[in-house]
Amino acid sequence: MLLSVGRTGGMLLNLLVREARSQRILELGTSYGYSAVWLAEAARATGGRIISLDVAAYKQAEAAKSLAEAGLDGLVEFQAGDALEIIPRLEGTFDFVFMDIWKDLYGRAWTWSIRSWRQAPCWWPTTCCARSTPAPTPWSTAAASAPCPG
């Protein structure tokens, strides 16, 4: 089953990137590229670029097609593999992180991401748009107690 962020979630992602004037965006979990299209459209407006990670290269190939059809090719660098193995090797910092990976991986991804933020970043996990309030998880507990960068 494919669950995208939906139109409203995509519009919110786009608005957040634009308003923050995000230049360096990290997407954890490309899937078929629905959110990447919204992020890339905003990145084009801000002069930004996206690095998108997913374990499934075939999904990234479909995402690349969607981006090309939308006239947004060239804004996203796809890297296929285990995000938790890739992200520690990424250079530089990010001012927007969109996380749409398996929820049990959020805690470890969160631990890495707070060390890779620019001052005053935006970090948006997909559970922010969940229709019901999930029970606290190790990552949400860690997120609530972590110092805010900047």
PDB file of C-alpha atoms in Angstrom, residues 20-134:
ATOM      1  CA  ALA A  20      12.460  29.090   5.384  1.00  0.00           C
ATOM      2  CA  ARG A  21      14.269  29.786   2.098  1.00  0.00           C
ATOM      3  CA  SER A  22      15.797  26.339   2.448  1.00  0.00           C
ATOM      4  CA  GLN A  23      18.821  25.739   0.258  1.00  0.00           C
ATOM      5  CA  ARG A  24      19.888  22.259   1.304  1.00  0.00           C
ATOM      6  CA  ILE A  25      17.080  19.753   1.762  1.00  0.00           C
ATOM      7  CA  LEU A  26      17.303  16.126   2.839  1.00  0.00           C
ATOM      8  CA  GLU A  27      14.474  13.709   2.133  1.00  0.00           C
ATOM      9  CA  LEU A  28      14.655  10.399   3.960  1.00  0.00           C
ATOM     10  CA  GLY A  29      12.406   8.019   2.035  1.00  0.00           C
ATOM     11  CA  THR A  30      11.869   8.867  -1.639  1.00  0.00           C
ATOM     12  CA  SER A  31       9.275   6.209  -2.385  1.00  0.00           C
ATOM     13  CA  TYR A  32       7.688   7.090  -5.748  1.00  0.00           C
ATOM     14  CA  GLY A  33       8.436  10.791  -5.454  1.00  0.00           C
ATOM     15  CA  TYR A  34       5.156  12.466  -4.536  1.00  0.00           C
ATOM     16  CA  SER A  35       6.741  14.517  -1.745  1.00  0.00           C
ATOM     17  CA  ALA A  36       9.895  15.029  -3.830  1.00  0.00           C
ATOM     18  CA  VAL A  37       7.834  16.870  -6.455  1.00  0.00           C
ATOM     19  CA  TRP A  38       6.473  19.267  -3.822  1.00  0.00           C
ATOM     20  CA  LEU A  39       9.938  19.730  -2.283  1.00  0.00           C
ATOM     21  CA  ALA A  40      11.614  20.218  -5.679  1.00  0.00           C
ATOM     22  CA  GLU A  41       9.089  22.822  -6.802  1.00  0.00           C
ATOM     23  CA  ALA A  42       9.870  24.814  -3.644  1.00  0.00           C
ATOM     24  CA  ALA A  43      13.622  24.203  -4.013  1.00  0.00           C
ATOM     25  CA  ARG A  44      13.504  25.638  -7.528  1.00  0.00           C
ATOM     26  CA  ALA A  45      11.954  28.811  -6.089  1.00  0.00           C
ATOM     27  CA  THR A  46      14.601  29.111  -3.335  1.00  0.00           C
ATOM     28  CA  GLY A  47      17.588  28.077  -5.427  1.00  0.00           C
ATOM     29  CA  GLY A  48      17.884  24.937  -3.316  1.00  0.00           C
ATOM     30  CA  ARG A  49      18.744  21.313  -3.975  1.00  0.00           C
ATOM     31  CA  ILE A  50      17.525  18.045  -2.505  1.00  0.00           C
ATOM     32  CA  ILE A  51      19.298  14.852  -1.556  1.00  0.00           C
ATOM     33  CA  SER A  52      16.757  12.023  -1.426  1.00  0.00           C
ATOM     34  CA  LEU A  53      17.543   8.644   0.110  1.00  0.00           C
ATOM     35  CA  ASP A  54      15.625   5.405  -0.315  1.00  0.00           C
ATOM     36  CA  VAL A  55      16.451   1.744  -0.006  1.00  0.00           C
ATOM     37  CA  ALA A  56      14.656   0.967  -3.301  1.00  0.00           C
ATOM     38  CA  ALA A  57      16.423   2.245  -6.431  1.00  0.00           C
ATOM     39  CA  TYR A  58      13.450   1.220  -8.626  1.00  0.00           C
ATOM     40  CA  LYS A  59      11.212   3.613  -6.675  1.00  0.00           C
ATOM     41  CA  GLN A  60      13.734   6.391  -7.158  1.00  0.00           C
ATOM     42  CA  ALA A  61      13.709   5.729 -10.902  1.00  0.00           C
ATOM     43  CA  GLU A  62       9.937   6.263 -10.883  1.00  0.00           C
ATOM     44  CA  ALA A  63      10.389   9.410  -8.786  1.00  0.00           C
ATOM     45  CA  ALA A  64      12.900  10.740 -11.322  1.00  0.00           C
ATOM     46  CA  LYS A  65      10.317  10.219 -14.085  1.00  0.00           C
ATOM     47  CA  SER A  66       7.697  12.131 -12.094  1.00  0.00           C
ATOM     48  CA  LEU A  67      10.122  14.990 -11.513  1.00  0.00           C
ATOM     49  CA  ALA A  68      11.005  15.126 -15.227  1.00  0.00           C
ATOM     50  CA  GLU A  69       7.313  15.167 -16.187  1.00  0.00           C
ATOM     51  CA  ALA A  70       6.829  18.101 -13.800  1.00  0.00           C
ATOM     52  CA  GLY A  71       9.808  19.953 -15.291  1.00  0.00           C
ATOM     53  CA  LEU A  72      11.753  19.569 -12.048  1.00  0.00           C
ATOM     54  CA  ASP A  73      14.533  17.216 -13.086  1.00  0.00           C
ATOM     55  CA  GLY A  74      18.035  18.153 -11.987  1.00  0.00           C
ATOM     56  CA  LEU A  75      16.952  19.437  -8.565  1.00  0.00           C
ATOM     57  CA  VAL A  76      17.143  16.095  -6.754  1.00  0.00           C
ATOM     58  CA  GLU A  77      20.167  13.898  -6.185  1.00  0.00           C
ATOM     59  CA  PHE A  78      19.026  10.335  -5.515  1.00  0.00           C
ATOM     60  CA  GLN A  79      21.077   7.977  -3.384  1.00  0.00           C
ATOM     61  CA  ALA A  80      19.889   4.389  -3.064  1.00  0.00           C
ATOM     62  CA  GLY A  81      20.663   2.324  -0.001  1.00  0.00           C
ATOM     63  CA  ASP A  82      20.103   2.177   3.731  1.00  0.00           C
ATOM     64  CA  ALA A  83      19.539   5.757   4.906  1.00  0.00           C
ATOM     65  CA  LEU A  84      21.090   5.013   8.302  1.00  0.00           C
ATOM     66  CA  GLU A  85      24.306   3.985   6.541  1.00  0.00           C
ATOM     67  CA  ILE A  86      24.272   6.871   4.059  1.00  0.00           C
ATOM     68  CA  ILE A  87      23.426   9.840   6.270  1.00  0.00           C
ATOM     69  CA  PRO A  88      26.567   9.759   8.436  1.00  0.00           C
ATOM     70  CA  ARG A  89      28.625  10.053   5.224  1.00  0.00           C
ATOM     71  CA  LEU A  90      26.774  13.086   3.888  1.00  0.00           C
ATOM     72  CA  GLU A  91      28.850  16.237   3.948  1.00  0.00           C
ATOM     73  CA  GLY A  92      27.664  19.609   5.141  1.00  0.00           C
ATOM     74  CA  THR A  93      24.527  20.617   6.943  1.00  0.00           C
ATOM     75  CA  PHE A  94      20.848  20.744   6.040  1.00  0.00           C
ATOM     76  CA  ASP A  95      18.273  23.403   6.721  1.00  0.00           C
ATOM     77  CA  PHE A  96      15.267  21.195   5.972  1.00  0.00           C
ATOM     78  CA  VAL A  97      14.894  17.491   6.734  1.00  0.00           C
ATOM     79  CA  PHE A  98      11.789  15.586   5.657  1.00  0.00           C
ATOM     80  CA  MET A  99      11.603  12.123   7.169  1.00  0.00           C
ATOM     81  CA  ASP A 100       9.313   9.511   5.630  1.00  0.00           C
ATOM     82  CA  ILE A 101      11.066   6.264   6.486  1.00  0.00           C
ATOM     83  CA  TRP A 102       9.917   3.337   8.588  1.00  0.00           C
ATOM     84  CA  LYS A 103       8.873   4.790  11.922  1.00  0.00           C
ATOM     85  CA  ASP A 104      11.050   2.374  13.926  1.00  0.00           C
ATOM     86  CA  LEU A 105      14.110   4.041  12.327  1.00  0.00           C
ATOM     87  CA  TYR A 106      13.169   7.579  13.389  1.00  0.00           C
ATOM     88  CA  GLY A 107      15.140   7.474  16.655  1.00  0.00           C
ATOM     89  CA  ARG A 108      18.483   6.691  15.026  1.00  0.00           C
ATOM     90  CA  ALA A 109      17.830   9.078  12.135  1.00  0.00           C
ATOM     91  CA  TRP A 110      16.878  11.817  14.612  1.00  0.00           C
ATOM     92  CA  THR A 111      20.113  11.333  16.561  1.00  0.00           C
ATOM     93  CA  TRP A 112      22.105  11.872  13.370  1.00  0.00           C
ATOM     94  CA  SER A 113      20.019  14.703  12.023  1.00  0.00           C
ATOM     95  CA  ILE A 114      20.339  17.043  15.019  1.00  0.00           C
ATOM     96  CA  ARG A 115      24.116  17.026  14.461  1.00  0.00           C
ATOM     97  CA  SER A 116      23.672  17.948  10.782  1.00  0.00           C
ATOM     98  CA  TRP A 117      21.338  20.917  11.044  1.00  0.00           C
ATOM     99  CA  ARG A 118      22.082  24.477  10.196  1.00  0.00           C
ATOM    100  CA  GLN A 119      20.952  27.083  12.666  1.00  0.00           C
ATOM    101  CA  ALA A 120      17.144  27.187  12.945  1.00  0.00           C
ATOM    102  CA  PRO A 121      16.326  24.191  10.705  1.00  0.00           C
ATOM    103  CA  CYS A 122      13.013  22.621   9.902  1.00  0.00           C
ATOM    104  CA  TRP A 123      12.663  18.904  10.638  1.00  0.00           C
ATOM    105  CA  TRP A 124       9.369  17.384   9.562  1.00  0.00           C
ATOM    106  CA  PRO A 125       8.512  13.714  10.185  1.00  0.00           C
ATOM    107  CA  THR A 126       5.474  12.357   8.383  1.00  0.00           C
ATOM    108  CA  THR A 127       3.744  11.561  11.650  1.00  0.00           C
ATOM    109  CA  CYS A 128       3.103  15.318  11.904  1.00  0.00           C
ATOM    110  CA  CYS A 129       0.239  14.817   9.478  1.00  0.00           C
ATOM    111  CA  ALA A 130      -1.095  11.588  11.014  1.00  0.00           C
ATOM    112  CA  ARG A 131      -4.873  11.522  11.361  1.00  0.00           C
ATOM    113  CA  SER A 132      -4.666  10.177  14.901  1.00  0.00           C
ATOM    114  CA  THR A 133      -2.235  11.036  17.647  1.00  0.00           C
ATOM    115  CA  PRO A 134       0.271   8.187  17.964  1.00  0.00           C
TER     116      PRO A 134
END
